[in-house]
C-alpha positions as a printed Julia matrix, in Angstrom:
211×3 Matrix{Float64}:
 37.18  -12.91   -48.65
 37.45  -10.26   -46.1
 38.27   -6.47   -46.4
 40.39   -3.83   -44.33
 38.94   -1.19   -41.81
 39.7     1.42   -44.2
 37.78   -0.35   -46.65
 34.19    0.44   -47.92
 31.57   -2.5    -46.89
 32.06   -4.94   -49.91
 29.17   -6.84   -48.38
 26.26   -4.16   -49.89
 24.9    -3.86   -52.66
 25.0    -0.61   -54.46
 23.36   -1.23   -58.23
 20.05    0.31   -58.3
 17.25   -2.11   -59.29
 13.72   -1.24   -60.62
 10.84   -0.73   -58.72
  8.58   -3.76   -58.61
 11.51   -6.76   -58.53
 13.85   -7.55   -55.66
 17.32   -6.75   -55.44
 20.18   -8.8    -57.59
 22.66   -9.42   -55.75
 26.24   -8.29   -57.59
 29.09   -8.7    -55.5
 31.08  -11.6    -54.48
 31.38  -11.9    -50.4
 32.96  -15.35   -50.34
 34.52  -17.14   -52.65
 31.98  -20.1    -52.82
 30.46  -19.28   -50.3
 28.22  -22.4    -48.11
 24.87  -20.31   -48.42
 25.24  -17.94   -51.11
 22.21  -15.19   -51.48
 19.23  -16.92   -53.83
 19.51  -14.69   -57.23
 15.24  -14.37   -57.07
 13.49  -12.07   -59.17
  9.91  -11.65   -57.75
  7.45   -9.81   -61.1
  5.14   -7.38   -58.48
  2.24   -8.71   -60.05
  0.78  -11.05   -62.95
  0.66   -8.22   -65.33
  4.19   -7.03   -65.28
  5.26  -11.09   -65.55
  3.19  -11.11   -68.67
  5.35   -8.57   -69.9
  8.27   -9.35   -69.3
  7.78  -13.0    -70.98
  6.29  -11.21   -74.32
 10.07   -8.97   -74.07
 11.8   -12.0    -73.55
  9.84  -13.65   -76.21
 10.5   -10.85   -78.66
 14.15  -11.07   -77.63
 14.93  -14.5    -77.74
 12.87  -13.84   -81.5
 15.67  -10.85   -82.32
 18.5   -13.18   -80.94
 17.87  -15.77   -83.05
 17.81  -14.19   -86.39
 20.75  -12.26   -85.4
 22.57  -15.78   -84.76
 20.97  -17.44   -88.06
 22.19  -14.17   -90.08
 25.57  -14.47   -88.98
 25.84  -18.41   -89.12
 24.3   -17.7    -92.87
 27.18  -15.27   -93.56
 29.66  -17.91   -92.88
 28.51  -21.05   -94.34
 28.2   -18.51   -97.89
 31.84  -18.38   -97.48
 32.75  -22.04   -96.3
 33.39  -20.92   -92.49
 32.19  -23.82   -90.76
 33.88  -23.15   -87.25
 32.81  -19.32   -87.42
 29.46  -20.36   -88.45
 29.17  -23.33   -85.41
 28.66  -21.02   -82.21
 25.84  -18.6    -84.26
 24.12  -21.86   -85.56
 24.65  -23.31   -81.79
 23.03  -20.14   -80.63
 20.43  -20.03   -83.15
 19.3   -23.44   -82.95
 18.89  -23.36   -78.63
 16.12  -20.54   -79.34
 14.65  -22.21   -82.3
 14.16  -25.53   -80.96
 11.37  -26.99   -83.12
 12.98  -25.82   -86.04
 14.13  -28.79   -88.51
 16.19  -26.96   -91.16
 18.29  -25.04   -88.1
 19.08  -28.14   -86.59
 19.76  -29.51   -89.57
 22.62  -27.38   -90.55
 23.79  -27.54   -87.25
 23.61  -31.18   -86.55
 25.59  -30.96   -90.62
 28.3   -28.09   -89.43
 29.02  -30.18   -85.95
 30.19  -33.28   -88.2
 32.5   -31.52   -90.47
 34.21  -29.35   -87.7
 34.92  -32.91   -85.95
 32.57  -33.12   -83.3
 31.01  -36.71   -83.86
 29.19  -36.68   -80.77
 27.54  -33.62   -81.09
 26.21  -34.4    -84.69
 25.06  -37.87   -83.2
 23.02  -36.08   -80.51
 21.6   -33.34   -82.55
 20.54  -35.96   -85.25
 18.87  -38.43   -82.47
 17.33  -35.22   -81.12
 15.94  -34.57   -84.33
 14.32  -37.5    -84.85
 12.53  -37.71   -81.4
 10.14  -35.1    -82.79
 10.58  -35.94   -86.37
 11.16  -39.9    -87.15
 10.1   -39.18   -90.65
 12.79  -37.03   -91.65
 15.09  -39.37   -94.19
 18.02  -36.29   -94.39
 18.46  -36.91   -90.67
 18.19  -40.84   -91.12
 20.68  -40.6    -94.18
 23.34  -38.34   -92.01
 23.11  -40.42   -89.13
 23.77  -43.43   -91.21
 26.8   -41.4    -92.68
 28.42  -40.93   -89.32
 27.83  -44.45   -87.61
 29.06  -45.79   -90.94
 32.37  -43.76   -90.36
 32.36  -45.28   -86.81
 32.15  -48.79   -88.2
 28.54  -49.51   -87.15
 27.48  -51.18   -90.09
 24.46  -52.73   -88.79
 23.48  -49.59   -87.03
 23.55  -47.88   -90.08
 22.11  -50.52   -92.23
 18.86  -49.24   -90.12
 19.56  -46.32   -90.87
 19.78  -46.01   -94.7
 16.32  -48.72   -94.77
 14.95  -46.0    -92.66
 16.08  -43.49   -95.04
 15.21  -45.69   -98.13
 11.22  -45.94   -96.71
 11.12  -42.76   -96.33
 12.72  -41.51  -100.08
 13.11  -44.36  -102.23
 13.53  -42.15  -105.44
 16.95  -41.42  -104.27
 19.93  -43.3   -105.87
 22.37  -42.11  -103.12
 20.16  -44.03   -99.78
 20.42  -46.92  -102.04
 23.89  -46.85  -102.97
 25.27  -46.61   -99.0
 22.85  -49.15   -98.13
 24.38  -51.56  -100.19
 27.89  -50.49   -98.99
 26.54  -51.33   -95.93
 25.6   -55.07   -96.61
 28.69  -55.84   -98.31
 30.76  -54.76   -95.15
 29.0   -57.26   -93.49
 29.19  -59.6    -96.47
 25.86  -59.8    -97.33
 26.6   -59.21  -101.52
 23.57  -60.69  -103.02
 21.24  -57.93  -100.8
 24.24  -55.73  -101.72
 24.04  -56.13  -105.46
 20.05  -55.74  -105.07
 20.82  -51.95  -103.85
 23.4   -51.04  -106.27
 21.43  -52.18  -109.36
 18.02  -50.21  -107.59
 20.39  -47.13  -106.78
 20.98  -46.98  -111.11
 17.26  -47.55  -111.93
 16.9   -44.7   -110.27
 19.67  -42.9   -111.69
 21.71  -44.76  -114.45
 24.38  -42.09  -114.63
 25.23  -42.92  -109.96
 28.98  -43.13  -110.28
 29.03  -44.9   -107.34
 26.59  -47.33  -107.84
 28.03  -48.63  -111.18
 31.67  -49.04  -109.56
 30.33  -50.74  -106.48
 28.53  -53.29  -108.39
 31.13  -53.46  -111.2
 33.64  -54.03  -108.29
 31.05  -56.46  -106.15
 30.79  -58.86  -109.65
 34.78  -58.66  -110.6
């Protein structure tokens, strides 16, 4: 990009920058330009790079309850793809948290996106392999894909981890009877209503497995 001689010079930079940090760069010169300017910030001194990590710290702290509030505000009222960008937000500052990811990893798979539910399950479980909601979601979804053996691990996964509940039971043996396996099949259904007598499921998957 060049400029006229009756044109100011584009190629300086005119926004003032505080005293202690090198200059930003602001203005385009080139468009892509081979050897663009390095954006470097230089902190004068430890001290004043201390500080500015605790800011950012506090700001990434404000950020993220700002995000959570708003994705909050919008699963209340059933508004997944308002809610997906704050929870998206939210969850890249809160990283360890389970419960953010959670929802997130939830609201991905009912606005459609597959993949990113996949990932953000998987990604949960690096850190946290005991965590049967993830196990039990991620079975959900690679069910829907038709990976029934894949999630056959992941309902026994689920099922070691909470064997009180009827439900990890119950998909488990939907799983086994897809790949015709009825007896192990039948086993599930009829532990899914110890557990719970009154699982719809369970007693019309095992009426229908016996008919």
């Amino acid at each position: 990009m060049t400029t006229t001689a009756s044109n100011p010079d584009l190629t300086k930079a005119t926004t003032p920058h505080r005293q202690g940090f090198e200059p930003i760069p602001t203005r385009i010169r080139d468009i892509r330009a081979a050897t663009p300017p390095p954006l470097v910030v230089e902190p004068a001194n430890d001290a004043i790079a201390n500080e500015t990590r605790e800011r950012l710290a506090a700001l990434d702290d404000k950020l993220a309850r700002i995000h959570g509030t708003a994705a909050e505000a919008y699963l209340t009222k059933g508004q997944y793809e308002q809610a997906l960008p704050h929870l998206a937000a939210a969850a890249s500052f809160l990283t360890t948290d389970v419960k953010v990811q959670l929802q997130l990893a939830f609201v991905r798979y009912v606005t459609g996106d597959d993949v990113g539910a996949l990932t953000t399950y998987q990604t949960i479980l690096k850190t946290d392999t005991r965590n049967g909601e993830a196990w039990f979601s991620l079975g959900m979804i690679l069910f829907g894909c038709d990976k029934h053996a894949e999630a056959e691990s992941c309902f026994r996964h689920a099922s070691e981890i909470t064997p009180a509940d009827a439900q990890v039971w119950n998909n488990l043996g939907v799983c086994l009877w897809k790949m015709n396996r009825l007896t192990e099949a039948a086993e599930c259904f009829t532990r899914a209503l110890a557990i719970d007598p009154n699982d719809v499921d369970a007693k019309h998957n095992l009426t229908t497995l016996g008919s």
